[in-house]
Coordinates of C-alpha atoms and ligand atoms in Angstrom, one line a residue:
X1 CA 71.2 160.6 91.6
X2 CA 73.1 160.5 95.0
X3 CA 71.9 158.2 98.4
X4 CA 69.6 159.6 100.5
X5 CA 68.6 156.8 102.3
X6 CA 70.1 153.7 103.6
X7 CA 67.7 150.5 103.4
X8 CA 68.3 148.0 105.3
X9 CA 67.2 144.6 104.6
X10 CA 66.3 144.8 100.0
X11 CA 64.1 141.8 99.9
X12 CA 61.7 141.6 97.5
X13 CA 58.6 143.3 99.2
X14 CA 61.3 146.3 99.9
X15 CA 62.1 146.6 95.9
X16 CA 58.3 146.1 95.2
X17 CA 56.9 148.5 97.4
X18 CA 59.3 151.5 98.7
X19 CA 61.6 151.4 96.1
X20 CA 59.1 151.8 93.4
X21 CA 57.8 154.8 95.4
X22 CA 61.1 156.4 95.4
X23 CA 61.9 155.4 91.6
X24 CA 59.1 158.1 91.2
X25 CA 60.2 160.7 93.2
X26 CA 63.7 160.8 91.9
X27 CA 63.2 162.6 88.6
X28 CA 61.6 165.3 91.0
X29 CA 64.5 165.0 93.4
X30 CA 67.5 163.1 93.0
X31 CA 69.1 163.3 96.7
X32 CA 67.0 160.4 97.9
X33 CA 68.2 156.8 95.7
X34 CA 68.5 154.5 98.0
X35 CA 71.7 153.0 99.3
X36 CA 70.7 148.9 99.8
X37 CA 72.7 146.8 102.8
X38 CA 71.9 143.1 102.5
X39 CA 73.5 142.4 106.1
X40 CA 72.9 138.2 106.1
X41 CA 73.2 137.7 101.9
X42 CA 75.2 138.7 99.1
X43 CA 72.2 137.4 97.1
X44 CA 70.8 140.7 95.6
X45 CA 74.2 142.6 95.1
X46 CA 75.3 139.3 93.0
X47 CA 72.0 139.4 90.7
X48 CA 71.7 142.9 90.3
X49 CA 75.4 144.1 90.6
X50 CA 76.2 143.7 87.4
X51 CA 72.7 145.3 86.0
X52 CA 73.8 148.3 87.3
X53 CA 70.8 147.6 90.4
X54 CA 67.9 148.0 87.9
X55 CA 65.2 145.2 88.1
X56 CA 61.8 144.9 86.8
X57 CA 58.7 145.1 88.8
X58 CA 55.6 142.8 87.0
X59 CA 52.3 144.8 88.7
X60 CA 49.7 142.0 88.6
X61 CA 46.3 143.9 87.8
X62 CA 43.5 143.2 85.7
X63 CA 46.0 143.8 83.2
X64 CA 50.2 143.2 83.6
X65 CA 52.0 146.4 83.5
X66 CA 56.3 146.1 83.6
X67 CA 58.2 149.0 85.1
X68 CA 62.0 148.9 85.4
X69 CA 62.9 150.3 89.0
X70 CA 66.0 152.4 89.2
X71 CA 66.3 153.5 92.3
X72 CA 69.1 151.6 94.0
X73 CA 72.0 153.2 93.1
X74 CA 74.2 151.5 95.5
X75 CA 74.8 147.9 96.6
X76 CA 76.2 146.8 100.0
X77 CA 76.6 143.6 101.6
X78 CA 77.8 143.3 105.3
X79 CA 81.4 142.5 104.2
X80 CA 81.7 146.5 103.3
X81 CA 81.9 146.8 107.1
X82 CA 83.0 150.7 106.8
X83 CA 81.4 151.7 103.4
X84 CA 78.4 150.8 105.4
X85 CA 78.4 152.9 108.6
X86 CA 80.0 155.6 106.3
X87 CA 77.3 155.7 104.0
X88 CA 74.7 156.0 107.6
X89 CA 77.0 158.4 108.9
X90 CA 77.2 161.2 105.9
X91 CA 75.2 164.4 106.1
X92 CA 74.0 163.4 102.8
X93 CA 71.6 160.2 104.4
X94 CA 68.6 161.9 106.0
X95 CA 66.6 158.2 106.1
X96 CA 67.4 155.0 107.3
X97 CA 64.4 152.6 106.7
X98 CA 64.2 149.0 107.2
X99 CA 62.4 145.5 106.3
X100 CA 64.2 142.7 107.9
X101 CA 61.0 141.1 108.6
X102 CA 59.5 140.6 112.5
X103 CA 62.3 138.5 113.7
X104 CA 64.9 141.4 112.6
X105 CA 64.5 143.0 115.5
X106 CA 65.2 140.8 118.1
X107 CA 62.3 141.9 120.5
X108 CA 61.1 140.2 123.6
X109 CA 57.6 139.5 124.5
X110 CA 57.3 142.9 126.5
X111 CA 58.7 144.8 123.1
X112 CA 61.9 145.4 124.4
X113 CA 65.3 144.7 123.2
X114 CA 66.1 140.8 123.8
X115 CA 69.3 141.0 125.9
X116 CA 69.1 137.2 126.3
X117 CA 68.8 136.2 122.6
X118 CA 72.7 134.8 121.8
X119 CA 72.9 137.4 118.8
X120 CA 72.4 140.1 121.5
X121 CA 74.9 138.9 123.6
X122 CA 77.1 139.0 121.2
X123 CA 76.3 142.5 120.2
X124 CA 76.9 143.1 124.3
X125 CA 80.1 142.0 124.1
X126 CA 81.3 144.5 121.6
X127 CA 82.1 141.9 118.9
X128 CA 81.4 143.0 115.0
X129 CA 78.1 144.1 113.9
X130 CA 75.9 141.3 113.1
X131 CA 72.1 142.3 114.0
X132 CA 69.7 145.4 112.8
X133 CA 70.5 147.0 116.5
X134 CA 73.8 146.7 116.2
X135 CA 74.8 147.8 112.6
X136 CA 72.4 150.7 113.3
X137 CA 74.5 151.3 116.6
X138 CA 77.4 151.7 115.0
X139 CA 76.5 153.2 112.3
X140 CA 74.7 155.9 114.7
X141 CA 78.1 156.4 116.6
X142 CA 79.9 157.2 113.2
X143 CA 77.5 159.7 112.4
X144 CA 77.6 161.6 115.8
X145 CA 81.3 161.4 115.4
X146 CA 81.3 162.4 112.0
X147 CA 78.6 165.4 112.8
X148 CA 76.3 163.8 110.4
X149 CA 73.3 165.6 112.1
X150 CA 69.8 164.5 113.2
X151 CA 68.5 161.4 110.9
X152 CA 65.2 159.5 110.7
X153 CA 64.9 155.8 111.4
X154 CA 61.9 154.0 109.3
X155 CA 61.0 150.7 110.4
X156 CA 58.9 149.2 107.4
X157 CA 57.5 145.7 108.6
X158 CA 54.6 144.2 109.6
X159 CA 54.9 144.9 113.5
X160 CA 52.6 146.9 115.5
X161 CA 54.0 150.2 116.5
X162 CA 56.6 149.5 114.2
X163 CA 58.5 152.5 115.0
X164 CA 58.6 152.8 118.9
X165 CA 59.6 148.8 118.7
X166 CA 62.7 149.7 116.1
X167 CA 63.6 152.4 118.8
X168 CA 63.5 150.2 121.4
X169 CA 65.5 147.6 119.5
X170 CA 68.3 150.3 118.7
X171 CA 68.4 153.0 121.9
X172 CA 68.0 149.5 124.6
X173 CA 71.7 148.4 123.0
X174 CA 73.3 151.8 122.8
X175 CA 71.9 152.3 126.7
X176 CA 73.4 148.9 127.3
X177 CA 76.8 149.8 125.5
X178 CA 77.1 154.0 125.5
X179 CA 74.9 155.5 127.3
X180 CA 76.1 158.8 125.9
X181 CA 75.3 157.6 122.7
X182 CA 71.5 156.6 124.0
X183 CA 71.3 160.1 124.6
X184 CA 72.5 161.8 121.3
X185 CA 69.6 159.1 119.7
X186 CA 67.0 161.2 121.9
X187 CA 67.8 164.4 120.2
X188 CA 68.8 163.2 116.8
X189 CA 66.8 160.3 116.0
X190 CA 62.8 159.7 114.9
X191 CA 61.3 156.7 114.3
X192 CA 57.4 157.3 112.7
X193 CA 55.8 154.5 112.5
X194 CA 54.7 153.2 109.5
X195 CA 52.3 150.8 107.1
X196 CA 53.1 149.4 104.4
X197 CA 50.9 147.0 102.0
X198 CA 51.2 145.3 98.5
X199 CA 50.8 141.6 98.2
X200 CA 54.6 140.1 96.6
X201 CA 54.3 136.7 95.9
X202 CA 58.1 135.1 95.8
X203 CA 59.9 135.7 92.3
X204 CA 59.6 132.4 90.4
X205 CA 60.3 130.9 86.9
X206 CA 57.2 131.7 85.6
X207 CA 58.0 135.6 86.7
X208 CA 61.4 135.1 85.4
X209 CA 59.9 133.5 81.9
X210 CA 56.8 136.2 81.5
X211 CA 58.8 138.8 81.7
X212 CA 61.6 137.6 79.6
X213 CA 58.9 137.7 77.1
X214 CA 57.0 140.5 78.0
X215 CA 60.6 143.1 78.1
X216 CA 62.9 140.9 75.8
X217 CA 65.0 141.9 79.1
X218 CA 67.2 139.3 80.7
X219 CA 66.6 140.4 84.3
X220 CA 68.5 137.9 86.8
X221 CA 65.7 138.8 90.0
X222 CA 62.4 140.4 88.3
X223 CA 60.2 141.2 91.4
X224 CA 56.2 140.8 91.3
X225 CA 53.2 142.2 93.5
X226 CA 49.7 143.4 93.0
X227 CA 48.8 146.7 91.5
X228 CA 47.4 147.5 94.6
X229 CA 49.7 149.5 96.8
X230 CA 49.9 151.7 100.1
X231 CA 52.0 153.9 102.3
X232 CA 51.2 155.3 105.3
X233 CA 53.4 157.2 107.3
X234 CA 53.5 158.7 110.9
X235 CA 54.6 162.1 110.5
X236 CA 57.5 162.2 112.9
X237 CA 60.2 163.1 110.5
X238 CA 64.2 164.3 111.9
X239 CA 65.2 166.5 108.6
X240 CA 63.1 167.2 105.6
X241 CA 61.0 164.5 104.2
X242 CA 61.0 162.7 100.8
X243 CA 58.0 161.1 99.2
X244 CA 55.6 163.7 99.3
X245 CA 55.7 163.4 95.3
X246 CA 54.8 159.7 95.3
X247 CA 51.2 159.0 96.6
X248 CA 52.5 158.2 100.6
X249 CA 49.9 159.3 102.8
X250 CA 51.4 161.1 106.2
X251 CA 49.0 161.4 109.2
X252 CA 49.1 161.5 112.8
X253 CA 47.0 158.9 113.5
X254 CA 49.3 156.0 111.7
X255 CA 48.4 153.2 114.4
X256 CA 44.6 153.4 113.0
X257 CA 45.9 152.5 109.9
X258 CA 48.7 150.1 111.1
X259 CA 46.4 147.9 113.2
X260 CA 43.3 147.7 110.5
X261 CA 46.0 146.1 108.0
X262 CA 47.7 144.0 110.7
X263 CA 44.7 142.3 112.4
X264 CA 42.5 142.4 109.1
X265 CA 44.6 141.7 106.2
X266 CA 47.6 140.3 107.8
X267 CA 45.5 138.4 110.3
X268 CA 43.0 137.1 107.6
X269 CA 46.3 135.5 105.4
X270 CA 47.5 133.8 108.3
X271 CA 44.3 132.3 108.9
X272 CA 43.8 131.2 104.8
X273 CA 47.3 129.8 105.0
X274 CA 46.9 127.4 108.3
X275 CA 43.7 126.7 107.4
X276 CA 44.1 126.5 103.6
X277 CA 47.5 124.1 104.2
X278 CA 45.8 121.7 106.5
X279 CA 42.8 121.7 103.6
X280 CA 45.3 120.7 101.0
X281 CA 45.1 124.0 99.1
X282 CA 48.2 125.9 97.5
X283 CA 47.5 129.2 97.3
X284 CA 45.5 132.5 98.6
X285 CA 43.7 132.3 95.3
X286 CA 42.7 128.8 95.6
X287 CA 41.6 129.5 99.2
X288 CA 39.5 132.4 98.1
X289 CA 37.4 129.5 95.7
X290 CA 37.2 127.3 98.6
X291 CA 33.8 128.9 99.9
X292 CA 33.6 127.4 103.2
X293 CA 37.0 128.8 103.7
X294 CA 36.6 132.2 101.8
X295 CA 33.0 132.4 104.1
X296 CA 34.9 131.7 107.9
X297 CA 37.4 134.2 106.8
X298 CA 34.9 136.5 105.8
X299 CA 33.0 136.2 109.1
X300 CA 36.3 136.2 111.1
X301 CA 37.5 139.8 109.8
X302 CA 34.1 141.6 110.0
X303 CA 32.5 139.9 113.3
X304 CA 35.6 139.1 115.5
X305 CA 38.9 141.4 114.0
X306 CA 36.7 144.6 113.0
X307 CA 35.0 145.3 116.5
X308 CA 38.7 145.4 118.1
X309 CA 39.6 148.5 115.0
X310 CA 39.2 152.1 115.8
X311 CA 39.8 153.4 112.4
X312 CA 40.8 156.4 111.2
X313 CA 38.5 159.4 110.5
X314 CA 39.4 158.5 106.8
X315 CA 38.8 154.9 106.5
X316 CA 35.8 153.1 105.8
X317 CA 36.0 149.4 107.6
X318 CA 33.6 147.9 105.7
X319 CA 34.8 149.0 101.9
X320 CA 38.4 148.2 103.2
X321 CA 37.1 144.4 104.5
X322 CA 35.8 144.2 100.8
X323 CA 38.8 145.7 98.8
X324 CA 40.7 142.9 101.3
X325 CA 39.2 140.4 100.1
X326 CA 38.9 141.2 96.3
X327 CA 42.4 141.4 96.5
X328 CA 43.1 138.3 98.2
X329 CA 40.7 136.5 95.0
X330 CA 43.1 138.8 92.6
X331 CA 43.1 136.1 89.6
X332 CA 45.9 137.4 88.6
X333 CA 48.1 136.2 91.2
X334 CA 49.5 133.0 92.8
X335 CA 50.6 133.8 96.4
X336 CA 51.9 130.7 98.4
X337 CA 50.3 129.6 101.4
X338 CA 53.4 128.4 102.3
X339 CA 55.1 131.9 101.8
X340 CA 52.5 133.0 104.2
X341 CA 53.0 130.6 107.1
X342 CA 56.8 131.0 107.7
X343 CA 57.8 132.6 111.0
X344 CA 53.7 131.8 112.7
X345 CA 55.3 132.6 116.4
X346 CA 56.8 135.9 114.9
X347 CA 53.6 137.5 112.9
X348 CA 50.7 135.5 115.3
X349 CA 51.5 137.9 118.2
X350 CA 50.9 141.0 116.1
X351 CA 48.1 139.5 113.8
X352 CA 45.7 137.5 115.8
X353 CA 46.9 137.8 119.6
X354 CA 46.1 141.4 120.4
X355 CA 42.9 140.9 118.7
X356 CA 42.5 138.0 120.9
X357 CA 43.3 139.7 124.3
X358 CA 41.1 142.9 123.1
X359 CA 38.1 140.3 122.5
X360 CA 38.7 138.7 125.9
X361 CA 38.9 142.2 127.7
X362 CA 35.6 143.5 126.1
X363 CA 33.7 139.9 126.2
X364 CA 33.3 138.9 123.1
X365 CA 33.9 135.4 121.9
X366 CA 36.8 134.2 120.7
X367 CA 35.5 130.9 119.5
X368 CA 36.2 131.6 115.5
X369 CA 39.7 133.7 116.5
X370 CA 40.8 130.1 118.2
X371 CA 40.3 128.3 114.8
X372 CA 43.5 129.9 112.7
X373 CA 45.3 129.6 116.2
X374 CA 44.8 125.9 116.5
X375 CA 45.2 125.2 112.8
X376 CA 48.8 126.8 113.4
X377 CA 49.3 124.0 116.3
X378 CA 47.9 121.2 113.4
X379 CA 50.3 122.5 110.6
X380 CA 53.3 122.3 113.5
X381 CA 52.3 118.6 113.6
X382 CA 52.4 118.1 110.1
X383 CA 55.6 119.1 109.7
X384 CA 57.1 117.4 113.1
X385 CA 55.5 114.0 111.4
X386 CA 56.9 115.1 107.8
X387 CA 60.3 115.9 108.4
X388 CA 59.9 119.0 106.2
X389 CA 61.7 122.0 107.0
X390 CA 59.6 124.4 109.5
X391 CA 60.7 128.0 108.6
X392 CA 60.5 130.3 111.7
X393 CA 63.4 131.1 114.4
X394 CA 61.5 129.3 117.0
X395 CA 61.7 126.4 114.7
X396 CA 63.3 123.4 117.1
X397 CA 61.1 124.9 120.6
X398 CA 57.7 124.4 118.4
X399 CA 59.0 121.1 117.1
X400 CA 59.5 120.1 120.4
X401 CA 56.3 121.0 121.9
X402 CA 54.1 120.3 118.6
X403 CA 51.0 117.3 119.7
X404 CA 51.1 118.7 122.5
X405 CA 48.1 122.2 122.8
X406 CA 49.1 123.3 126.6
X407 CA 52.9 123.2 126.1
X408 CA 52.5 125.4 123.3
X409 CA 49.7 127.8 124.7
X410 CA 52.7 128.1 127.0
X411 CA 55.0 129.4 124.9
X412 CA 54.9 133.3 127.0
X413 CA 57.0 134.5 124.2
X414 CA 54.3 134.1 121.6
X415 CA 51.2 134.2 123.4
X416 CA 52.1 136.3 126.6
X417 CA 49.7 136.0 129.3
X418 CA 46.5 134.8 127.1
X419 CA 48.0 131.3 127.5
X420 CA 46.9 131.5 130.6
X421 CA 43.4 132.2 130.0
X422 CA 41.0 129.5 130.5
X423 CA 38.3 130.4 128.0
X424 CA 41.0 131.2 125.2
X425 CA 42.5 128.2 125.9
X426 CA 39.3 126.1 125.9
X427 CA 38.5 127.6 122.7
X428 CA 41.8 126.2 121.0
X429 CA 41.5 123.1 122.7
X430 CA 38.1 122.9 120.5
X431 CA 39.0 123.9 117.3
X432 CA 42.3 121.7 117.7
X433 CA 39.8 118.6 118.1
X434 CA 37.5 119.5 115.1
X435 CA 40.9 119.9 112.8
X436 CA 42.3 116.1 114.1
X437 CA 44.0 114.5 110.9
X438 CA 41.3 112.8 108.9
X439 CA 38.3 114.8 110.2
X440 CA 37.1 117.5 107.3
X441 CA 38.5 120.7 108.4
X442 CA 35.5 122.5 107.4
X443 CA 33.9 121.3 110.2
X444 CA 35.8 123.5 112.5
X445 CA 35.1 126.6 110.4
X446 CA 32.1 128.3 112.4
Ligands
CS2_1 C1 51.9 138.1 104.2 C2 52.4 139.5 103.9 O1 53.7 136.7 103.9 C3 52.9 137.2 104.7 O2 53.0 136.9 105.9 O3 50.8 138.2 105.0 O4 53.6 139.5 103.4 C4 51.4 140.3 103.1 O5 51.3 139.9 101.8 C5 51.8 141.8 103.1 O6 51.9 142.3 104.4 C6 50.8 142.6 102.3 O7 51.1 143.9 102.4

């Protein structure tokens, strides 16, 4: 097998979900293992260095199936500053995909490029590579000095218009620092837009243990998600494409698909997690048992998230509302609420905002679509009164402003101009009261 693609960013939803799709094209084609930078850890490359980069994936189904994923064949952290933009600049890497979460690309509220966050600036300034845009920027300069040829760039998080975002987060800093460089992007580069699902609960010691026993392997970072699993991909590619082999659906119409998982199953976790945390609950599965809980959520997606989808030709709303939910009740599985609710101003804007600011525009209540909202604002003040650690970049602004509804309605960089809307606002202001501390949250769940 030789590297094909450069991934960015090998978390674990990256080696449950892409990797596993390439681990099955490679025995069809072996120009497409994956070459995985780790630019902020040395984490993976320690664990699975010295397994030769094979893990195991634990599929949680009705039954547990074990697959050992071997499609890594190289390991890079950010310290291999020139094996790095070497590997992005060879002819032999056609793909370039990503999963560095939301906050990876360093977007402002308007989706551009953030030249005022301090990383940015720093990236301005021409210092070493430290951010997605500017490793990428880089690495894009050695390959149009190297004649490495037109390449495809993949964003694969949870962002709307993932791919036109990604651009914008690479071709704004080139513009800012080469604008001859900004132009070889425009007639090199693609970035499709993508959606990816599978539900990858954190590896724990119970993973670790079960599949100790299940393998007899000693695997130092097993990975875990659902059976369940999807691809969907704009087709917008630079070169030749891999993963037609694997089960990746390509279309044209990738936003359809992109925007029914963001607002319906993304939007729909956020909500059990706020909620479910403020309720005392652990994980999706125990939310799902929780019936006045599984019932709001149940009304949220089809009456209030639904009406603001225009599917695909393919897709059936209603069966996918249901297989949504079944999944989230997957026995099988113990996803963290807590997992769920790190980085709320990041993944709010794309789950529950736009579907907000669509409902406003065509009149439709927002009453229910407040409630996960204002449960966010509750959870902030748990954690400003507990002292426990709030996960999320904007950590120490939502500390500040937690208690306190308008401050944090605000926020511009979160909730854009629907702060500003007196109805919206109104409606959080509501749903805030019903969810005080001490009052039964299920009150607030119309
Ligand atoms: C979850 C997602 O952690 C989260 O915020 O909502 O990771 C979710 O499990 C995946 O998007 C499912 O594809």
């Amino acid at each position: 097998m030789t590297p094909g693609i450069v991934h960015i960013g090998p978390g674990a939803f990256h080696r449950a979900h892409q990797a596993a799709y390439v681990d099955a094209i490679l025995p069809h084609d072996p120009r497409w293992g994956i070459s995985a930078v780790a630019l902020n850890s040395t984490g993976v490359a320690d664990a699975l260095g010295p397994q030769d980069g094979l893990y195991t994936l634990a599929l949680l189904g009705e039954t547990v199936g074990h697959r050992v994923i071997g499609s890594m064949v190289e390991l890079l952290t950010a310290g291999r500053r020139d094996a790095i933009l070497s590997r992005i600049a060879a002819p032999t890497t056609r793909l370039v995909s990503t999963t560095v979460t939301e906050k990876g690309y360093h977007l402002d509220a308007g989706g551009a490029l953030d030249m005022e966050h301090p990383a940015i600036i720093r990236e301005l300034t021409g210092a070493e590579p430290s951010t997605l845009s500017g490793w990428l920027v880089a690495g894009l300069a050695a390959r149009r000095a190297a004649g490495g040829g037109a390449i495809t760039l993949m964003a694969c998080d949870n962002l709307a218009d993932n791919g036109r975002r990604f651009r914008r987060s690479v071709r704004d800093l080139a513009a800012a620092r080469d604008p001859d460089l900004a132009a070889w992007i425009d007639d090199h580069v693609r970035f499709p837009s993508t959606m990816v699902d599978s539900i990858t609960p954190a590896t724990d010691d119970a993973l670790r243990r079960s599949v100790g026993a299940a393998t007899g392997l000693d695997d130092a970072w097993p990975i875990q998600r659902e059976a369940f699993t999807q691809w969907v991909i704009e087709d917008d590619f630079a070169t030749d494409r891999p993963l037609d082999l694997a089960g990746v659906q390509f279309t044209h119409d990738v936003h359809g698909f992109e925007n029914a998982k963001l607002r319906l199953l993304n939007g729909a976790h956020s909500t059990l997690a706020y909620v479910g945390l403020l309720m005392g609950l652990a994980t999706v599965r125990d939310a799902m048992a929780c019936a006045p809980l599984a019932g709001f959520v149940g009304r949220l997606m089809r009456q209030d998230i639904a009406p603001s989808i225009r599917p695909p030709a393919e897709m059936d709303l209603s069966g996918y509302i249901d297989a949504v939910l079944a999944r989230f009740a997957n026995p099988a599985i113990a996803h963290q609420l807590a997992q769920i609710a790190w980085d709320g101003s990041q993944k709010l804007p794309y789950r529950l905002c736009d579907t907000i600011r669509d409902a406003r525009a065509a009149g439709r209540p927002v009453d229910r679509l407040a409630v996960p909202i204002a449960a966010w604002f509750r959870f902030l003040e748990r954690r400003q009164g507990s002292g426990e650690q709030l996960i999320d970049p904007r950590a120490d602004a939502l500390l500040a402003r937690a208690g306190d509804v308008a401050a944090l309605l605000a926020m511009r960089e979160i909730f854009g101009d629907l702060g500003d809307d007196p109805v919206f606002a109104a409606a959080v202001w509501r749903a805030h009261a019903a969810l005080a501390p001490g009052a039964d949250p299920a009150i607030a769940l119309i």
